Short mmCIF file of C-alpha atoms in Angstrom, two decimals:
data_model
loop_
_atom_site.label_atom_id
_atom_site.label_comp_id
_atom_site.label_asym_id
_atom_site.label_seq_id
_atom_site.Cartn_x
_atom_site.Cartn_y
_atom_site.Cartn_z
CA UNK U 213 -20.67 -11.48 24.09
CA UNK U 214 -17.38 -13.28 24.73
CA UNK U 215 -15.08 -10.32 24.25
CA UNK U 216 -11.92 -12.41 24.63
CA UNK U 217 -13.06 -14.69 21.82
CA UNK U 218 -13.72 -11.64 19.64
CA UNK U 219 -10.22 -10.33 20.32
CA UNK U 220 -8.55 -13.67 19.63
CA UNK U 221 -10.55 -14.06 16.44
CA UNK U 222 -9.49 -10.55 15.47
CA UNK U 223 -5.81 -11.50 15.53
CA UNK U 224 -6.21 -13.30 12.21
CA UNK U 225 -9.44 -11.92 10.83
CA UNK U 226 -8.77 -8.18 10.94
CA UNK U 227 -6.51 -5.83 8.96
CA UNK U 228 -2.94 -5.43 10.20
CA UNK U 229 -3.47 -2.32 12.34
CA UNK U 230 -6.62 -3.66 13.99
CA UNK U 231 -4.99 -7.06 14.50
CA UNK U 232 -2.20 -5.26 16.36
CA UNK U 233 -4.86 -3.52 18.46
CA UNK U 234 -6.42 -6.89 19.30
CA UNK U 235 -3.02 -8.13 20.51
CA UNK U 236 -2.56 -4.93 22.51
CA UNK U 237 -5.92 -5.39 24.26
CA UNK U 238 -5.26 -9.06 24.99
CA UNK U 239 -1.88 -8.19 26.49
CA UNK U 240 -3.48 -5.47 28.64
CA UNK U 241 -6.88 -7.03 29.24
CA UNK U 242 -6.86 -6.51 33.01
CA UNK U 243 -6.06 -2.80 32.76
CA UNK U 244 -8.58 -1.83 30.06
CA UNK U 245 -11.52 -0.87 32.34
CA UNK U 246 -9.32 1.53 34.30
CA UNK U 247 -8.13 3.45 31.23
CA UNK U 248 -9.84 6.25 29.34
CA UNK U 249 -10.27 6.18 25.59
CA UNK U 250 -7.53 8.81 25.26
CA UNK U 251 -5.12 6.74 27.35
CA UNK U 252 -5.85 3.62 25.34
CA UNK U 253 -5.31 5.50 22.08
CA UNK U 254 -2.03 7.02 23.26
CA UNK U 255 -0.63 3.77 24.59
CA UNK U 256 -1.73 1.76 21.57
CA UNK U 257 -0.26 4.37 19.24
CA UNK U 258 -3.48 5.01 17.32
CA UNK U 259 -6.16 7.68 17.12
CA UNK U 260 -9.46 7.64 18.99
CA UNK U 261 -11.23 7.22 15.65
CA UNK U 262 -9.25 4.03 15.03
CA UNK U 263 -10.28 2.73 18.45
CA UNK U 264 -13.94 3.41 17.64
CA UNK U 265 -13.62 1.63 14.31
CA UNK U 266 -11.91 -1.33 15.97
CA UNK U 267 -14.64 -1.61 18.61
CA UNK U 268 -17.32 -1.73 15.93
CA UNK U 269 -15.35 -4.26 13.87
CA UNK U 270 -15.49 -6.79 16.73
CA UNK U 271 -19.21 -6.32 17.32
CA UNK U 272 -19.39 -3.52 19.90
CA UNK U 273 -21.38 -0.32 19.54
CA UNK U 274 -18.37 1.88 20.29
CA UNK U 275 -15.23 1.95 22.44
CA UNK U 276 -17.26 2.60 25.60
CA UNK U 277 -19.33 -0.50 24.89
CA UNK U 278 -16.09 -2.44 24.35
CA UNK U 279 -14.69 -1.28 27.70
CA UNK U 280 -18.00 -2.19 29.34
CA UNK U 281 -17.86 -5.69 27.80
CA UNK U 282 -14.33 -6.15 29.15
CA UNK U 283 -15.40 -4.99 32.60
CA UNK U 284 -18.42 -7.33 32.53
CA UNK U 285 -16.28 -10.32 31.56
CA UNK U 286 -13.77 -9.52 34.29
CA UNK U 287 -16.57 -9.39 36.86
CA UNK U 288 -18.00 -12.68 35.62
CA UNK U 289 -14.59 -14.33 35.91
CA UNK U 290 -13.82 -12.56 39.20
CA UNK U 291 -10.58 -11.26 37.68
CA UNK U 292 -8.44 -9.16 40.03
CA UNK U 293 -6.64 -6.28 38.33
CA UNK U 294 -2.90 -6.47 39.03
CA UNK U 295 -0.98 -3.32 39.84
CA UNK U 296 1.10 -3.34 36.68
CA UNK U 297 1.75 -0.78 33.97
CA UNK U 298 -0.07 -1.14 30.69
CA UNK U 299 2.18 -2.49 27.98
CA UNK U 300 2.84 0.25 25.50
CA UNK U 301 2.95 2.95 28.17
CA UNK U 302 5.85 5.22 27.31
CA UNK U 303 6.35 5.98 31.01
CA UNK U 304 8.06 2.66 31.66
CA UNK U 305 10.14 2.50 28.51
CA UNK U 306 13.35 4.52 28.29
CA UNK U 307 14.02 5.54 24.66
CA UNK U 308 17.74 5.57 25.40
CA UNK U 309 17.59 1.99 26.61
CA UNK U 310 15.68 0.98 23.50
CA UNK U 311 18.33 2.54 21.28
CA UNK U 312 21.09 0.75 23.17
CA UNK U 313 19.29 -2.59 22.88
CA UNK U 314 18.70 -2.02 19.17
CA UNK U 315 22.36 -1.15 18.63
CA UNK U 316 23.54 -4.28 20.44
CA UNK U 317 21.13 -6.40 18.41
CA UNK U 318 22.14 -4.82 15.12
CA UNK U 319 18.64 -3.45 14.52
CA UNK U 320 18.26 -0.51 12.15
CA UNK U 321 16.61 2.79 13.02
CA UNK U 322 13.55 2.14 10.82
CA UNK U 323 12.70 -1.11 12.62
CA UNK U 324 13.33 0.58 15.96
CA UNK U 325 10.96 3.41 15.04
CA UNK U 326 8.24 0.95 14.06
CA UNK U 327 8.70 -1.00 17.29
CA UNK U 328 8.71 2.18 19.39
CA UNK U 329 5.47 3.23 17.73
CA UNK U 330 3.88 -0.16 18.39
CA UNK U 331 4.47 0.18 22.14
CA UNK U 332 3.51 3.84 22.31
CA UNK U 333 7.05 5.16 22.70
CA UNK U 334 7.68 7.10 19.52
CA UNK U 335 10.90 8.84 18.71
CA UNK U 336 10.81 12.41 20.03
CA UNK U 337 11.35 13.57 16.46
CA UNK U 338 7.91 12.19 15.55
CA UNK U 339 5.39 14.99 16.04
CA UNK U 340 2.55 12.51 16.53
CA UNK U 341 4.53 10.77 19.25
CA UNK U 342 5.19 14.07 20.98
CA UNK U 343 1.51 14.98 20.86
CA UNK U 344 0.41 11.59 22.22
CA UNK U 345 2.97 11.65 25.01
CA UNK U 346 1.93 15.14 26.09
CA UNK U 347 -1.84 14.70 26.03
CA UNK U 348 -2.00 15.03 29.81
CA UNK U 349 0.21 18.13 29.80
CA UNK U 350 -1.86 20.22 27.39
CA UNK U 351 -4.52 22.63 28.55
CA UNK U 352 -8.15 21.66 27.99
CA UNK U 353 -8.33 23.69 24.78
CA UNK U 354 -4.99 22.39 23.53
CA UNK U 355 -6.09 18.82 24.26
CA UNK U 356 -9.06 19.34 21.95
CA UNK U 357 -6.67 20.42 19.22
CA UNK U 358 -4.43 17.41 19.89
CA UNK U 359 -7.34 14.99 19.67
CA UNK U 360 -8.59 16.58 16.46
CA UNK U 361 -5.15 16.13 14.92
CA UNK U 362 -4.78 12.53 16.07
CA UNK U 363 -8.26 11.69 14.78
CA UNK U 364 -7.45 12.90 11.25
CA UNK U 365 -3.77 13.59 10.64
CA UNK U 366 -4.21 14.04 6.89
CA UNK U 367 -6.81 16.76 7.42
CA UNK U 368 -4.70 18.53 10.03
CA UNK U 369 -1.64 18.42 7.77
CA UNK U 370 -3.42 20.33 5.01
CA UNK U 371 -5.95 22.45 6.94
CA UNK U 372 -5.63 26.19 7.37
CA UNK U 373 -5.40 27.58 10.88
CA UNK U 374 -9.07 28.62 10.70
CA UNK U 375 -10.20 25.20 9.44
CA UNK U 376 -8.30 23.40 12.18
CA UNK U 377 -9.63 25.80 14.81
CA UNK U 378 -13.21 25.24 13.62
CA UNK U 379 -12.79 21.45 13.63
CA UNK U 380 -11.40 21.52 17.17
CA UNK U 381 -13.90 24.09 18.42
CA UNK U 382 -11.22 26.53 19.56
CA UNK U 383 -9.85 29.89 18.47
CA UNK U 384 -7.04 30.35 15.92
CA UNK U 385 -4.91 31.75 18.75
CA UNK U 386 -5.22 28.40 20.54
CA UNK U 387 -3.92 26.63 17.43
CA UNK U 388 -0.87 28.89 17.46
CA UNK U 389 -0.28 28.20 21.16
CA UNK U 390 -0.70 24.48 20.57
CA UNK U 391 1.85 24.51 17.75
CA UNK U 392 4.42 26.13 20.03
CA UNK U 393 3.54 23.82 22.92
CA UNK U 394 4.21 20.89 20.57
CA UNK U 395 7.70 22.13 19.82
CA UNK U 396 6.91 23.74 16.45
CA UNK U 397 7.79 27.25 15.36
CA UNK U 398 4.29 28.03 14.08
CA UNK U 399 1.26 26.46 12.39
CA UNK U 400 3.14 26.09 9.12
CA UNK U 401 5.91 24.14 10.85
CA UNK U 402 3.27 22.00 12.56
CA UNK U 403 1.57 21.21 9.25
CA UNK U 404 4.88 20.27 7.67
CA UNK U 405 5.76 17.88 10.50
CA UNK U 406 2.28 16.36 10.42
CA UNK U 407 2.61 15.79 6.68
CA UNK U 408 5.94 14.05 7.19
CA UNK U 409 4.48 11.91 9.97
CA UNK U 410 1.35 10.87 8.08
CA UNK U 411 0.41 7.22 8.23
CA UNK U 412 2.50 5.18 5.78
CA UNK U 413 0.89 3.45 2.84
CA UNK U 414 -0.55 0.07 3.81
CA UNK U 415 1.82 -2.75 2.98
CA UNK U 416 -0.42 -5.49 1.65
CA UNK U 417 1.50 -7.68 -0.77
CA UNK U 418 3.78 -4.87 -1.95
CA UNK U 419 7.49 -5.63 -1.71
CA UNK U 420 9.31 -3.68 1.00
CA UNK U 421 11.45 -1.51 -1.35
CA UNK U 422 8.35 -0.50 -3.31
CA UNK U 423 6.41 0.16 -0.12
CA UNK U 424 9.19 2.43 1.10
CA UNK U 425 9.11 4.20 -2.25
CA UNK U 426 5.35 4.71 -1.91
CA UNK U 427 5.81 6.12 1.57
CA UNK U 428 8.44 8.58 0.34
CA UNK U 429 6.12 9.59 -2.48
CA UNK U 430 3.26 10.13 -0.04
CA UNK U 431 5.44 12.29 2.19
CA UNK U 432 6.59 14.33 -0.81
CA UNK U 433 3.01 14.94 -1.92
CA UNK U 434 1.90 15.79 1.62
CA UNK U 435 4.70 18.33 1.94
CA UNK U 436 3.78 19.83 -1.42
CA UNK U 437 0.11 20.13 -0.45
CA UNK U 438 1.16 21.99 2.70
CA UNK U 439 3.12 24.48 0.62
CA UNK U 440 0.29 25.27 -1.81
CA UNK U 441 -2.70 27.46 -1.06
CA UNK U 442 -6.05 26.58 -2.70
CA UNK U 443 -6.83 30.26 -3.27
CA UNK U 444 -3.59 30.76 -5.21
CA UNK U 445 -4.20 27.62 -7.28
CA UNK U 446 -7.68 28.92 -8.10
CA UNK U 447 -6.23 32.29 -9.08
CA UNK U 448 -3.80 30.57 -11.45
CA UNK U 449 -6.63 28.49 -12.92
CA UNK U 450 -8.66 31.63 -13.62
CA UNK U 451 -5.72 33.24 -15.41
CA UNK U 452 -5.16 30.17 -17.57
CA UNK U 453 -8.84 29.87 -18.48
CA UNK U 454 -9.09 33.54 -19.44
CA UNK U 455 -5.80 33.69 -21.36
CA UNK U 456 -5.78 34.33 -25.09
CA UNK U 457 -2.71 32.11 -25.24
CA UNK U 458 -0.38 30.39 -22.80
CA UNK U 459 3.38 30.36 -23.26
CA UNK U 460 5.47 27.97 -21.17
CA UNK U 461 9.18 28.52 -20.50
CA UNK U 462 11.40 25.86 -18.93
CA UNK U 463 14.47 27.01 -17.03
CA UNK U 464 16.50 23.88 -17.77
CA UNK U 465 16.38 20.53 -19.52
CA UNK U 466 15.14 18.98 -16.26
CA UNK U 467 12.09 21.27 -16.36
CA UNK U 468 11.22 20.62 -20.00
CA UNK U 469 9.24 17.38 -19.42
CA UNK U 470 6.92 19.21 -17.04
CA UNK U 471 6.52 22.13 -19.43
CA UNK U 472 5.70 19.68 -22.23
CA UNK U 473 3.19 17.85 -20.05
CA UNK U 474 1.39 21.07 -19.15
CA UNK U 475 1.32 22.07 -22.82
CA UNK U 476 -0.16 18.69 -23.78
CA UNK U 477 -2.79 18.85 -21.04
CA UNK U 478 -3.82 22.38 -22.00
CA UNK U 479 -4.00 21.56 -25.70
CA UNK U 480 -6.19 18.52 -25.05
CA UNK U 481 -8.47 20.75 -22.99
CA UNK U 482 -8.81 23.22 -25.85
CA UNK U 483 -6.46 25.94 -24.63
CA UNK U 484 -3.69 27.18 -26.98
CA UNK U 485 -0.27 26.67 -25.44
CA UNK U 486 3.29 27.04 -26.72
CA UNK U 487 6.52 25.86 -25.14
CA UNK U 488 9.99 27.39 -25.28
CA UNK U 489 13.27 26.24 -23.76
CA UNK U 490 15.87 28.09 -25.84
CA UNK U 491 17.09 31.33 -24.18
CA UNK U 492 17.25 33.24 -27.48
CA UNK U 493 13.75 32.18 -28.46
CA UNK U 494 12.50 33.10 -24.99
CA UNK U 495 13.59 36.68 -25.55
CA UNK U 496 11.91 36.82 -28.96
CA UNK U 497 8.71 35.22 -27.65
CA UNK U 498 8.58 37.53 -24.63
CA UNK U 499 8.86 40.58 -26.90
CA UNK U 500 5.65 39.54 -28.67
CA UNK U 501 3.55 38.97 -25.56
CA UNK U 502 0.99 41.40 -24.25
CA UNK U 503 -2.14 41.84 -22.19
CA UNK U 504 -4.38 38.79 -22.03
CA UNK U 505 -1.52 36.33 -22.44
CA UNK U 506 -0.03 34.18 -19.68
CA UNK U 507 3.58 33.13 -19.27
CA UNK U 508 4.11 29.98 -17.18
CA UNK U 509 7.67 29.40 -15.98
CA UNK U 510 8.95 26.05 -14.72
CA UNK U 511 12.16 26.49 -12.72
CA UNK U 512 13.29 23.63 -10.53
CA UNK U 513 16.48 25.59 -9.87
CA UNK U 514 17.34 29.28 -9.80
CA UNK U 515 16.41 30.93 -13.15
CA UNK U 516 19.31 32.11 -15.30
CA UNK U 517 19.70 35.70 -16.48
CA UNK U 518 18.23 35.08 -19.95
CA UNK U 519 15.01 33.70 -18.49
CA UNK U 520 14.81 36.48 -15.90
CA UNK U 521 15.24 39.11 -18.61
CA UNK U 522 12.58 37.48 -20.80
CA UNK U 523 10.15 37.38 -17.88
CA UNK U 524 10.77 41.04 -17.06
CA UNK U 525 10.15 41.95 -20.69
CA UNK U 526 6.91 39.97 -20.84
CA UNK U 527 5.76 41.56 -17.60
CA UNK U 528 6.43 45.08 -18.91
CA UNK U 529 4.34 44.32 -21.99
CA UNK U 530 1.35 43.30 -19.87
CA UNK U 531 1.62 39.51 -19.81
CA UNK U 532 0.69 37.73 -16.59
CA UNK U 533 3.22 35.35 -15.05
CA UNK U 534 2.76 32.07 -13.17
CA UNK U 535 5.99 30.82 -11.61
CA UNK U 536 6.24 27.12 -10.69
CA UNK U 537 9.51 26.28 -9.01
CA UNK U 538 12.05 26.87 -6.30
CA UNK U 539 14.52 29.62 -5.45
CA UNK U 540 12.38 32.38 -6.93
CA UNK U 541 14.18 35.01 -4.84
CA UNK U 542 13.59 38.57 -6.01
CA UNK U 543 12.43 37.27 -9.39
CA UNK U 544 8.76 37.29 -8.36
CA UNK U 545 6.77 40.53 -8.50
CA UNK U 546 3.63 41.29 -6.55
CA UNK U 547 1.37 40.71 -9.57
CA UNK U 548 2.90 37.31 -10.34
CA UNK U 549 1.47 34.03 -9.08
CA UNK U 550 3.97 31.86 -7.22
CA UNK U 551 3.38 28.12 -6.91
CA UNK U 552 6.36 26.97 -4.83
CA UNK U 553 7.76 23.46 -5.11
CA UNK U 554 9.11 21.52 -2.15
CA UNK U 555 10.12 18.61 -4.40
CA UNK U 556 10.56 19.28 -8.10
CA UNK U 557 9.48 16.02 -9.73
CA UNK U 558 6.37 15.03 -7.79
CA UNK U 559 5.60 18.62 -6.87
CA UNK U 560 5.51 19.68 -10.53
CA UNK U 561 3.24 16.78 -11.44
CA UNK U 562 0.90 17.63 -8.58
CA UNK U 563 0.72 21.30 -9.56
CA UNK U 564 -0.01 20.39 -13.18
CA UNK U 565 -2.82 18.07 -12.07
CA UNK U 566 -4.33 20.70 -9.78
CA UNK U 567 -4.24 23.36 -12.50
CA UNK U 568 -5.70 21.17 -15.24
CA UNK U 569 -8.35 19.65 -13.00
CA UNK U 570 -9.29 23.17 -11.95
CA UNK U 571 -9.66 24.18 -15.59
CA UNK U 572 -11.90 21.16 -16.22
CA UNK U 573 -14.16 21.85 -13.25
#
């Protein structure tokens, strides 16, 4: 196999990320046999899984076969390996110098971040960049966690501590230590940063402003997924399915569209649901609720006194409460179900989908 031909052909025949990998390997062809898979992944700014996929896409069995093909071609051509750093190695790029160059050239921070990522020198605020740059500093167990995260960032961003520990083959305590070693407060902080650093939506032919919008939407949904717990969603689904009737209160005009959407979805699924947004009617409705009925409250902002009073009244009469919103404060009682929102618009839509899909399943 002519591995150089395969790489050159890959520049135009592969998807964008793999084409960038082909360029990376051509630029660093002499150093490839001396690097480990982990080093190649870190310096190319991709995961080990992406390297494996790339190797197969150019006709190799795996990344080890690819490295072997490179070594074989070097030996055939009697190529001497120069003592030079691999392009993309963060060790020879000073982030401060990059920022200064970008400033002098009038380059924005977004373009600088993309360029830094392409050469393996991510901004220190990027959790993935921090993990890649510290692969050699982690303990053996922590390195396994790091590699598991880099191999599947989306999974790591939504996994529980036990799920991540099982996937990495370590203990939950190691996950906690890894989170702190990565500069995070705890596993929840780590998941949040991983969600924010998830791979952007592929560009394709989408215009840049729309692509940026898609990326913001993806980050919002990732953050919302991190905030929700599957067990709590399932508990809310059970309450809705068993309810004699569902009453939906909206805290403000901004919450009413989501309350109306949930009502529509429930009605089309055969579950009786009423909606109320007037404070006076909320009080009257709450006074007629009782055991076996569920009150769903949408509150994108702090609930006002009238809504709080109506909820307390419904709770005293035996109704079960599902709160979807932010700034719940002392409003929530231990028997209530809280579905917190990190972003009201997309978060509310996601919660509605999860609830209604759960009812359908």
